[in-house]
mmCIF file of N, CA and C in Angstrom:
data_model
loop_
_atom_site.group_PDB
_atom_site.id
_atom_site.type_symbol
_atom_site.label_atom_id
_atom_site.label_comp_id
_atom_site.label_asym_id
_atom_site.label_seq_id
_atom_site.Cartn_x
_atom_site.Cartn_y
_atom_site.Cartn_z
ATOM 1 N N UNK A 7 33.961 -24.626 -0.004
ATOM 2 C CA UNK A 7 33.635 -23.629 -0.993
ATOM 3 C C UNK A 7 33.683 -22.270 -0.302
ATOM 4 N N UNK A 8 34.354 -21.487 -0.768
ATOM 5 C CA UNK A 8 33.976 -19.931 -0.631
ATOM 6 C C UNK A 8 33.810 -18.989 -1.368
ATOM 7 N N UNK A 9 33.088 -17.720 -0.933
ATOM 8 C CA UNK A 9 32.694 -16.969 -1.880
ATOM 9 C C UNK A 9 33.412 -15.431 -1.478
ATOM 10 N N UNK A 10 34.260 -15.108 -2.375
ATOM 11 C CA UNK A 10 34.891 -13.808 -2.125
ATOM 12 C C UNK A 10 34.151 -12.578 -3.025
ATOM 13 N N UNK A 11 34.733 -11.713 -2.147
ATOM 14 C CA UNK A 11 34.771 -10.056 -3.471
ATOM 15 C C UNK A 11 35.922 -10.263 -4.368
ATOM 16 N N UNK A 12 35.797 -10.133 -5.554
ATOM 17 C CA UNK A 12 36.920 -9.772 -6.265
ATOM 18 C C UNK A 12 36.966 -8.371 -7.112
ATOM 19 N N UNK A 13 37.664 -7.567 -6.981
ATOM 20 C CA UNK A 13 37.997 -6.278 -7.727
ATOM 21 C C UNK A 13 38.180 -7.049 -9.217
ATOM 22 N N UNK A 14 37.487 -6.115 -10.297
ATOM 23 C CA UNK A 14 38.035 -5.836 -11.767
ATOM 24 C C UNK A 14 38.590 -5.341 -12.144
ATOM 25 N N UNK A 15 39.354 -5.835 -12.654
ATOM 26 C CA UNK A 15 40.522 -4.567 -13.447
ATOM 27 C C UNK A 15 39.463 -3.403 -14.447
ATOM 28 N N UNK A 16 38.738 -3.918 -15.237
ATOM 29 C CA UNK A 16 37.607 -2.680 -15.920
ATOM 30 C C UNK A 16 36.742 -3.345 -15.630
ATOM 31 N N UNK A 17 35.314 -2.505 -15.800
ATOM 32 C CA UNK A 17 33.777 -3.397 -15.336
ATOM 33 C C UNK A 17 33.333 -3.349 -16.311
ATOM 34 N N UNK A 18 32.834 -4.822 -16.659
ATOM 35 C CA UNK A 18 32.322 -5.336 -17.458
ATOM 36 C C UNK A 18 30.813 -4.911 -17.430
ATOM 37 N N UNK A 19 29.886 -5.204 -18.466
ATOM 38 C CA UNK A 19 28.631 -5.076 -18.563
ATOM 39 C C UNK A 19 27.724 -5.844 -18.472
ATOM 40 N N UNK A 20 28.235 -7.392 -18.500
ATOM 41 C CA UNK A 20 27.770 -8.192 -17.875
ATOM 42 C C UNK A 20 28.556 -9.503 -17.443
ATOM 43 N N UNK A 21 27.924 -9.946 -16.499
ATOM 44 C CA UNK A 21 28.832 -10.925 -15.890
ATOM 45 C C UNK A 21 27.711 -12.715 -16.376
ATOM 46 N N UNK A 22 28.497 -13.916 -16.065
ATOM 47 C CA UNK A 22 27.545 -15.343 -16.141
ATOM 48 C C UNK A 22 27.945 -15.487 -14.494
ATOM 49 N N UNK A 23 27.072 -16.152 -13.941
ATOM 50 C CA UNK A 23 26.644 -16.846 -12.664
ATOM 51 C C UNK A 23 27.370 -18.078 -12.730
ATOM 52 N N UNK A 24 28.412 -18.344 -12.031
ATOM 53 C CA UNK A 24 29.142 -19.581 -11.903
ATOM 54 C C UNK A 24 27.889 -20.730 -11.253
ATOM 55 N N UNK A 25 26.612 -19.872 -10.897
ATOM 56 C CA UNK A 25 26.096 -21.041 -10.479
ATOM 57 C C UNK A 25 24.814 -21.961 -11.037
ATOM 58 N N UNK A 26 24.297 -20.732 -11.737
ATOM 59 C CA UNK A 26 23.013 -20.768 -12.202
ATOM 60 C C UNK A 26 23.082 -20.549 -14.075
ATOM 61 N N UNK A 27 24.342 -19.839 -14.582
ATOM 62 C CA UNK A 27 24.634 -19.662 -15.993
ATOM 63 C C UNK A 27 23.797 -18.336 -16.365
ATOM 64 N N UNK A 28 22.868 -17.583 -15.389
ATOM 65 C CA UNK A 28 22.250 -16.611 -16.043
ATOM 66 C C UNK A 28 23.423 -15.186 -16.113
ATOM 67 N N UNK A 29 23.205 -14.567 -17.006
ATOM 68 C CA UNK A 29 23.544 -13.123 -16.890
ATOM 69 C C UNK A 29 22.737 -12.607 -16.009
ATOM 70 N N UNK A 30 23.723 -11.704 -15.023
ATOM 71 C CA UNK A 30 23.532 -10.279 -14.470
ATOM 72 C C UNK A 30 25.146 -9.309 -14.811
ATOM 73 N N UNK A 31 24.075 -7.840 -14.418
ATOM 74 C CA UNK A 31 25.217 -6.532 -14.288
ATOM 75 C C UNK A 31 26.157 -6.923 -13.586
ATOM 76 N N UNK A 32 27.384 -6.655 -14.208
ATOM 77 C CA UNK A 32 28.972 -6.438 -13.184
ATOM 78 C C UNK A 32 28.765 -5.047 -12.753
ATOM 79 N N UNK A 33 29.550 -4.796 -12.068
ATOM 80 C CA UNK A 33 29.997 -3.895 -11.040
ATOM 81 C C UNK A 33 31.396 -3.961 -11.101
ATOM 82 N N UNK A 34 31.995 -3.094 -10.489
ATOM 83 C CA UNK A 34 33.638 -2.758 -10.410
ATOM 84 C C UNK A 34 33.981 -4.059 -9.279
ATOM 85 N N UNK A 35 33.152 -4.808 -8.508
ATOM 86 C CA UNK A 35 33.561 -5.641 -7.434
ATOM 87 C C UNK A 35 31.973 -6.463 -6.918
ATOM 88 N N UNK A 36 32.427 -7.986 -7.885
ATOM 89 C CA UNK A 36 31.576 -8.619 -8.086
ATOM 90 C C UNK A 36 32.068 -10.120 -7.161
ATOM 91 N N UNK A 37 31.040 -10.742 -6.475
ATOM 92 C CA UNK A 37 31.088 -11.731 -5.587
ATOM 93 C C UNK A 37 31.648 -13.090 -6.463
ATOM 94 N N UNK A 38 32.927 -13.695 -6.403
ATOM 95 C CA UNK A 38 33.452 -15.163 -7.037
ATOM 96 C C UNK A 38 33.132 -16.136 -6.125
ATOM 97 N N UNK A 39 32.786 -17.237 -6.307
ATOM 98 C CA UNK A 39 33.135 -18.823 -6.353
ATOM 99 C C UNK A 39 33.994 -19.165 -6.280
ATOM 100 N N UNK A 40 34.777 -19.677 -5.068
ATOM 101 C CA UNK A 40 35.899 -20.117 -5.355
ATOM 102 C C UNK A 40 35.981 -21.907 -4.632
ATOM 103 N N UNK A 41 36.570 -22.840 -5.168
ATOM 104 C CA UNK A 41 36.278 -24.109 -3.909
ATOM 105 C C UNK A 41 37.377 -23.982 -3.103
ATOM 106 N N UNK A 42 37.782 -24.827 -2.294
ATOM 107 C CA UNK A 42 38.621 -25.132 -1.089
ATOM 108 C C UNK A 42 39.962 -25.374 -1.834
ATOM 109 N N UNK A 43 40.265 -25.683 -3.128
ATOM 110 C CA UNK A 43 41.364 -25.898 -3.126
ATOM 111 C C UNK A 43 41.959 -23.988 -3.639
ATOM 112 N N UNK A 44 41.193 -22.696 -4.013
ATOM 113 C CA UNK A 44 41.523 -21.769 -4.598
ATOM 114 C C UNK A 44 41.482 -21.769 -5.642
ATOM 115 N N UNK A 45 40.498 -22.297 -6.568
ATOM 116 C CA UNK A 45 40.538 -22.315 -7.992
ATOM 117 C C UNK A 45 39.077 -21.587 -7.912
ATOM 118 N N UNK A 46 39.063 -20.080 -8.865
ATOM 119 C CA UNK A 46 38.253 -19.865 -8.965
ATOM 120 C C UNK A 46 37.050 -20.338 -10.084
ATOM 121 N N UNK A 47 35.659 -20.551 -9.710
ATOM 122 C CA UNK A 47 34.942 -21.064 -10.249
ATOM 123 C C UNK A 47 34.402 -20.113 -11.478
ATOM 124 N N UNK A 48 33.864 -18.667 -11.088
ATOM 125 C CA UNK A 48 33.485 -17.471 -11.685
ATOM 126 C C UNK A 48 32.647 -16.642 -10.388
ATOM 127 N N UNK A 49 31.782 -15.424 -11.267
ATOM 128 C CA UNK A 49 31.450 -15.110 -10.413
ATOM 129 C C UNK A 49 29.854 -14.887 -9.995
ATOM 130 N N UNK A 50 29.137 -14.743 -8.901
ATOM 131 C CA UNK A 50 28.146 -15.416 -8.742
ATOM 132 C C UNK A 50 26.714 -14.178 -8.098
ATOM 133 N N UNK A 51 25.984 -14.396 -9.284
ATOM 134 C CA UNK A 51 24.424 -13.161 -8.996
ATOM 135 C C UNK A 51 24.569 -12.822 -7.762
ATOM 136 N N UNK A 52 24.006 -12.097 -7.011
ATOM 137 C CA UNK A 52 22.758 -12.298 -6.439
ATOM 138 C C UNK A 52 21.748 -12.355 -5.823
ATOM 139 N N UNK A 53 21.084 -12.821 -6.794
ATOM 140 C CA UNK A 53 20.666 -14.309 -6.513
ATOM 141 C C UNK A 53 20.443 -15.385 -5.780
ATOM 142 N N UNK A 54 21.658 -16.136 -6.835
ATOM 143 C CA UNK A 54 22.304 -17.125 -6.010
ATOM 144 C C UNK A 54 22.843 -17.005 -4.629
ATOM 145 N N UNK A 55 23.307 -15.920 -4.941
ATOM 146 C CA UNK A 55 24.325 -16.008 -3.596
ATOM 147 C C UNK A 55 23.209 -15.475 -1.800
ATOM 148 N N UNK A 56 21.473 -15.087 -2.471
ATOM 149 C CA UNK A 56 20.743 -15.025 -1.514
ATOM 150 C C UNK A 56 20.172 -16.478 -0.925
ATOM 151 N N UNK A 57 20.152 -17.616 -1.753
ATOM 152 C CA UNK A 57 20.080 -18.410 -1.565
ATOM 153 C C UNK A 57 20.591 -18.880 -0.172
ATOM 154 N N UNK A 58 19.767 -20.049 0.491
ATOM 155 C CA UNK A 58 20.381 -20.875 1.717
ATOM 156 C C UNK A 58 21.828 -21.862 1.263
ATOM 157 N N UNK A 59 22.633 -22.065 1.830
ATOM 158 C CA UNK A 59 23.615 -23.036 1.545
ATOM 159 C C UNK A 59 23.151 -24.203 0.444
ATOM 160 N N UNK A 60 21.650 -25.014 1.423
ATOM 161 C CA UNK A 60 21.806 -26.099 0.536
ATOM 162 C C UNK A 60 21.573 -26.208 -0.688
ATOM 163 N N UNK A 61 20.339 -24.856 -0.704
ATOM 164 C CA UNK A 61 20.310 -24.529 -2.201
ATOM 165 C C UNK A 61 21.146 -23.992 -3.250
ATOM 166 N N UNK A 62 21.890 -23.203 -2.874
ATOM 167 C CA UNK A 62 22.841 -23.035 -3.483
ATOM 168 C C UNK A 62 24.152 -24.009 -4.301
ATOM 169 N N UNK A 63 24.155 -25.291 -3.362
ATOM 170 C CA UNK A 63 24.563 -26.571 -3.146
ATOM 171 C C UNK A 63 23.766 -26.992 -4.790
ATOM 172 N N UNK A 64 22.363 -27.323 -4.453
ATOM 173 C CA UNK A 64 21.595 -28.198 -5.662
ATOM 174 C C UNK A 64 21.486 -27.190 -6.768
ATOM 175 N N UNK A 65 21.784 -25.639 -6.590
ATOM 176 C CA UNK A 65 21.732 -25.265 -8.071
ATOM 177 C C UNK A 65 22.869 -25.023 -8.834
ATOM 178 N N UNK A 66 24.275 -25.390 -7.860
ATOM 179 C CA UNK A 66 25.642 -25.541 -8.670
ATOM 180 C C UNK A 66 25.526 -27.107 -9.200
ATOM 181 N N UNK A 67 24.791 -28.107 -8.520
ATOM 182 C CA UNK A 67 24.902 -29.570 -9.212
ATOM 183 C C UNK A 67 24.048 -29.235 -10.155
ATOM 184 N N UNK A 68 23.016 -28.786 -10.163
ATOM 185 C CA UNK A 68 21.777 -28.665 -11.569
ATOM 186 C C UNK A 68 22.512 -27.836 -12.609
ATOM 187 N N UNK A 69 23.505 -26.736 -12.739
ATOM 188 C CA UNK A 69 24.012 -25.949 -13.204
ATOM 189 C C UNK A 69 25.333 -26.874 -13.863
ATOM 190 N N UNK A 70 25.643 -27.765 -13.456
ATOM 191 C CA UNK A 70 27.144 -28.750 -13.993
ATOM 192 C C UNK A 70 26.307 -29.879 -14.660
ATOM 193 N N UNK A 71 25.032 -30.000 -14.180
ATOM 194 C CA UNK A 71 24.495 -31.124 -15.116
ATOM 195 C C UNK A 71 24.409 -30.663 -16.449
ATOM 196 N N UNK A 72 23.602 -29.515 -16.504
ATOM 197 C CA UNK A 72 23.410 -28.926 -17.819
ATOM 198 C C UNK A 72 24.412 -28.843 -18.475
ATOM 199 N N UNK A 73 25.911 -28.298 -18.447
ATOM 200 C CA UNK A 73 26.918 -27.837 -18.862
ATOM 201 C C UNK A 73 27.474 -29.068 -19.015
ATOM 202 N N UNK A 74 27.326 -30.182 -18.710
ATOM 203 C CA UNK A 74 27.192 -31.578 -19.036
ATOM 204 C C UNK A 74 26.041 -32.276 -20.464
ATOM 205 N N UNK A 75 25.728 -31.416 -20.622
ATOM 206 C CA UNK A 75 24.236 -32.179 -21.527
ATOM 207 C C UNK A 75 24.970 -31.191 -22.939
ATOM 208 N N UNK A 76 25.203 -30.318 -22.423
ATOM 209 C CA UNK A 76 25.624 -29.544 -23.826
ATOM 210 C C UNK A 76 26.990 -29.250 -24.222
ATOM 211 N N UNK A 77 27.848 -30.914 -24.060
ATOM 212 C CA UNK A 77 29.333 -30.941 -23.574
ATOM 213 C C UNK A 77 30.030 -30.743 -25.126
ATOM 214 N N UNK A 78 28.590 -30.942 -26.498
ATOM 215 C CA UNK A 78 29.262 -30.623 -27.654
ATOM 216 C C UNK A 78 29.365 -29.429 -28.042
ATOM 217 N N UNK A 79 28.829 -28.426 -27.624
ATOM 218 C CA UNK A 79 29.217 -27.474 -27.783
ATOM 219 C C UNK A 79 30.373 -26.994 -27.442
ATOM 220 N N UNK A 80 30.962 -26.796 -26.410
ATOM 221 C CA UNK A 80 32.096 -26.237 -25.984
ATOM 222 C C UNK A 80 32.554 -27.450 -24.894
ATOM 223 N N UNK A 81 33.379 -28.714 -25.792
ATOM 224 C CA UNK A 81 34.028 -29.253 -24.721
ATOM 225 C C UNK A 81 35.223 -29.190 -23.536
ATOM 226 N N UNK A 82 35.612 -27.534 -23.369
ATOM 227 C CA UNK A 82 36.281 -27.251 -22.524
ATOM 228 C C UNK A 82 35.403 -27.234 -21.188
ATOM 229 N N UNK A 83 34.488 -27.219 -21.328
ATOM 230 C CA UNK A 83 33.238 -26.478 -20.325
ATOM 231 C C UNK A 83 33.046 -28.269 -19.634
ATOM 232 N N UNK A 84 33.974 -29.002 -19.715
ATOM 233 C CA UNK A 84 33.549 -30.350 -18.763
ATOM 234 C C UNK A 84 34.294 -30.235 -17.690
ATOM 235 N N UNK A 85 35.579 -29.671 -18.029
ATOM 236 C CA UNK A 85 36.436 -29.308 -16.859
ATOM 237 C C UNK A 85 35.359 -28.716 -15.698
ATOM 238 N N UNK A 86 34.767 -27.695 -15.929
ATOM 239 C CA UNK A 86 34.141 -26.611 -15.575
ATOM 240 C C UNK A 86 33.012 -27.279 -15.051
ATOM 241 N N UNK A 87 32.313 -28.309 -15.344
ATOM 242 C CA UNK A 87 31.136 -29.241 -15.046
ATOM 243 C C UNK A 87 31.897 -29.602 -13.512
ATOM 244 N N UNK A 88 33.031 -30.145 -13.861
ATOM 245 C CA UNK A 88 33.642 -31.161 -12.999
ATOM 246 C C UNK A 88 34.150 -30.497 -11.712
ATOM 247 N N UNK A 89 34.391 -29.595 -12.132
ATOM 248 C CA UNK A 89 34.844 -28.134 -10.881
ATOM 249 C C UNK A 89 33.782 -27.458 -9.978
ATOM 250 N N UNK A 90 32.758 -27.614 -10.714
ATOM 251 C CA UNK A 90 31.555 -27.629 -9.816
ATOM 252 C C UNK A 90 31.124 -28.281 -9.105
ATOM 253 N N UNK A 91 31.074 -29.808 -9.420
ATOM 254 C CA UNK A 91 30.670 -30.659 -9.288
ATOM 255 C C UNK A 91 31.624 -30.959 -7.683
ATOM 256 N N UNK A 92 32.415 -30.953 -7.884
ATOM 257 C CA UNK A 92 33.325 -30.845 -6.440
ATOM 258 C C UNK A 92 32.831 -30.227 -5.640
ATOM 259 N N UNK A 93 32.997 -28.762 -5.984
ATOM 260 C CA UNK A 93 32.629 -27.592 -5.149
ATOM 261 C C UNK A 93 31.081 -27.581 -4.403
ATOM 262 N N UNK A 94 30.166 -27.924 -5.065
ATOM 263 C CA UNK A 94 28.879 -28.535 -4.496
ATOM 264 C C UNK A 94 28.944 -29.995 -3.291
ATOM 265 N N UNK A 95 30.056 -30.739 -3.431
ATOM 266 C CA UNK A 95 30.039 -31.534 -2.526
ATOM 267 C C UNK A 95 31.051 -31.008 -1.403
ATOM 268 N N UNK A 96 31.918 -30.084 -1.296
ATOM 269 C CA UNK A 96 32.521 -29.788 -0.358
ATOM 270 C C UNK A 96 31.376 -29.299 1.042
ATOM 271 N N UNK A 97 32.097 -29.480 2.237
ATOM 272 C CA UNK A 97 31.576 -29.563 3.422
ATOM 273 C C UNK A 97 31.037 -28.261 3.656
ATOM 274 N N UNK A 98 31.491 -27.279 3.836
ATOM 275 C CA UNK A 98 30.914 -26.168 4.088
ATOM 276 C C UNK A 98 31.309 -24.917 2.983
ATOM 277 N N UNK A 99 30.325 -23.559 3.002
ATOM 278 C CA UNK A 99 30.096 -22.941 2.120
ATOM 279 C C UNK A 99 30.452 -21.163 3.219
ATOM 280 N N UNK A 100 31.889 -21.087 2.960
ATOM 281 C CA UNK A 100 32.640 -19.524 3.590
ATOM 282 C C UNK A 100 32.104 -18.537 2.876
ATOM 283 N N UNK A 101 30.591 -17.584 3.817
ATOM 284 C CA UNK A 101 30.620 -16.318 2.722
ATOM 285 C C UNK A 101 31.336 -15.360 3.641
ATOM 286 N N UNK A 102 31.220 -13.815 2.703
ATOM 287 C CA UNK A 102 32.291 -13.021 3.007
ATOM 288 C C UNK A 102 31.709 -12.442 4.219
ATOM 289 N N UNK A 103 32.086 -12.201 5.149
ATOM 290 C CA UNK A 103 32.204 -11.826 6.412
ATOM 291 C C UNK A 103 32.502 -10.168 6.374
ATOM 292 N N UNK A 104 32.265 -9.596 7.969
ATOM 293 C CA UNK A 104 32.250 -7.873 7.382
ATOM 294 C C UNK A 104 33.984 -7.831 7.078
ATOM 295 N N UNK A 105 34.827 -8.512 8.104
ATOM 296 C CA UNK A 105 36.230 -8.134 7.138
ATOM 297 C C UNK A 105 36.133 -7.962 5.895
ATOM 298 N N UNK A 106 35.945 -8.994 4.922
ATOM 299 C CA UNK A 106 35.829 -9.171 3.669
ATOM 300 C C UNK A 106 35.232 -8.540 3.289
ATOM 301 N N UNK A 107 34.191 -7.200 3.600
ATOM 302 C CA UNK A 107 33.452 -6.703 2.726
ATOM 303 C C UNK A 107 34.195 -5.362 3.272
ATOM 304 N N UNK A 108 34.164 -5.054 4.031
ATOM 305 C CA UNK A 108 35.616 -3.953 4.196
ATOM 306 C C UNK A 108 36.778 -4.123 3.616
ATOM 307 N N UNK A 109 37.324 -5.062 3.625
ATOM 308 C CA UNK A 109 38.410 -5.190 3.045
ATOM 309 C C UNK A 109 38.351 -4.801 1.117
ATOM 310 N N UNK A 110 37.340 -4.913 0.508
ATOM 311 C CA UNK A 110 37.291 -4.775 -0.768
ATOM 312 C C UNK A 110 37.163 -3.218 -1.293
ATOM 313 N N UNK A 111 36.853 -2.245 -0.174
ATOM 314 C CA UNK A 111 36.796 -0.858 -0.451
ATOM 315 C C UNK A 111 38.546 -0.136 -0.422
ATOM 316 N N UNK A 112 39.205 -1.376 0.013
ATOM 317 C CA UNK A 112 40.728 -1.105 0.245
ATOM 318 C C UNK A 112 41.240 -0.962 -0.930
#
């Protein structure tokens, strides 16, 4: 799993937490989710993203359970269960490093 900066094309007013489902403020360059294969997940508080690894770990599985429980509502959102659900079991968790946070003022 890693977690990048990603630039917006316009800034939104609010963003959902790929990990936790809550709203927070966007910004012009808001922290994504992404797993190991490059599929981005969304993008992530925080928050979350103050969190330790493992927690972060049990609140993307608690976060795909739910989105699992309420699969009649919007059954596209299982994909999205299931994409998590990966991404929480992958081995290690890449945050952005000072390159990466330099690199986003580029």
């Amino acid at each position: 799993m890693r977690i990048r900066w990603q630039r917006l094309a316009s800034q939104p007013s609010t963003c959902y937490c790929a990990a936790c489902g809550k709203r927070f403020a966007g910004g012009k360059r808001v922290r994504h989710l992404f797993n190991d294969k490059g599929l981005d997940l969304g993008p992530l508080c925080p928050a979350c993203f103050a969190l330790p690894p493992e927690q972060l770990r049990e609140q993307i599985r608690r976060y795909a359970y739910l989105i699992r429980l309420n699969r009649l509502r919007d059954p596209g959102s299982q994909d999205h269960a299931h994409h998590l659900e990966q991404a929480a079991q992958e081995r290690s968790i890449r945050y952005p490093g000072l390159w990466g946070w330099l690199r986003q003022w580029w």
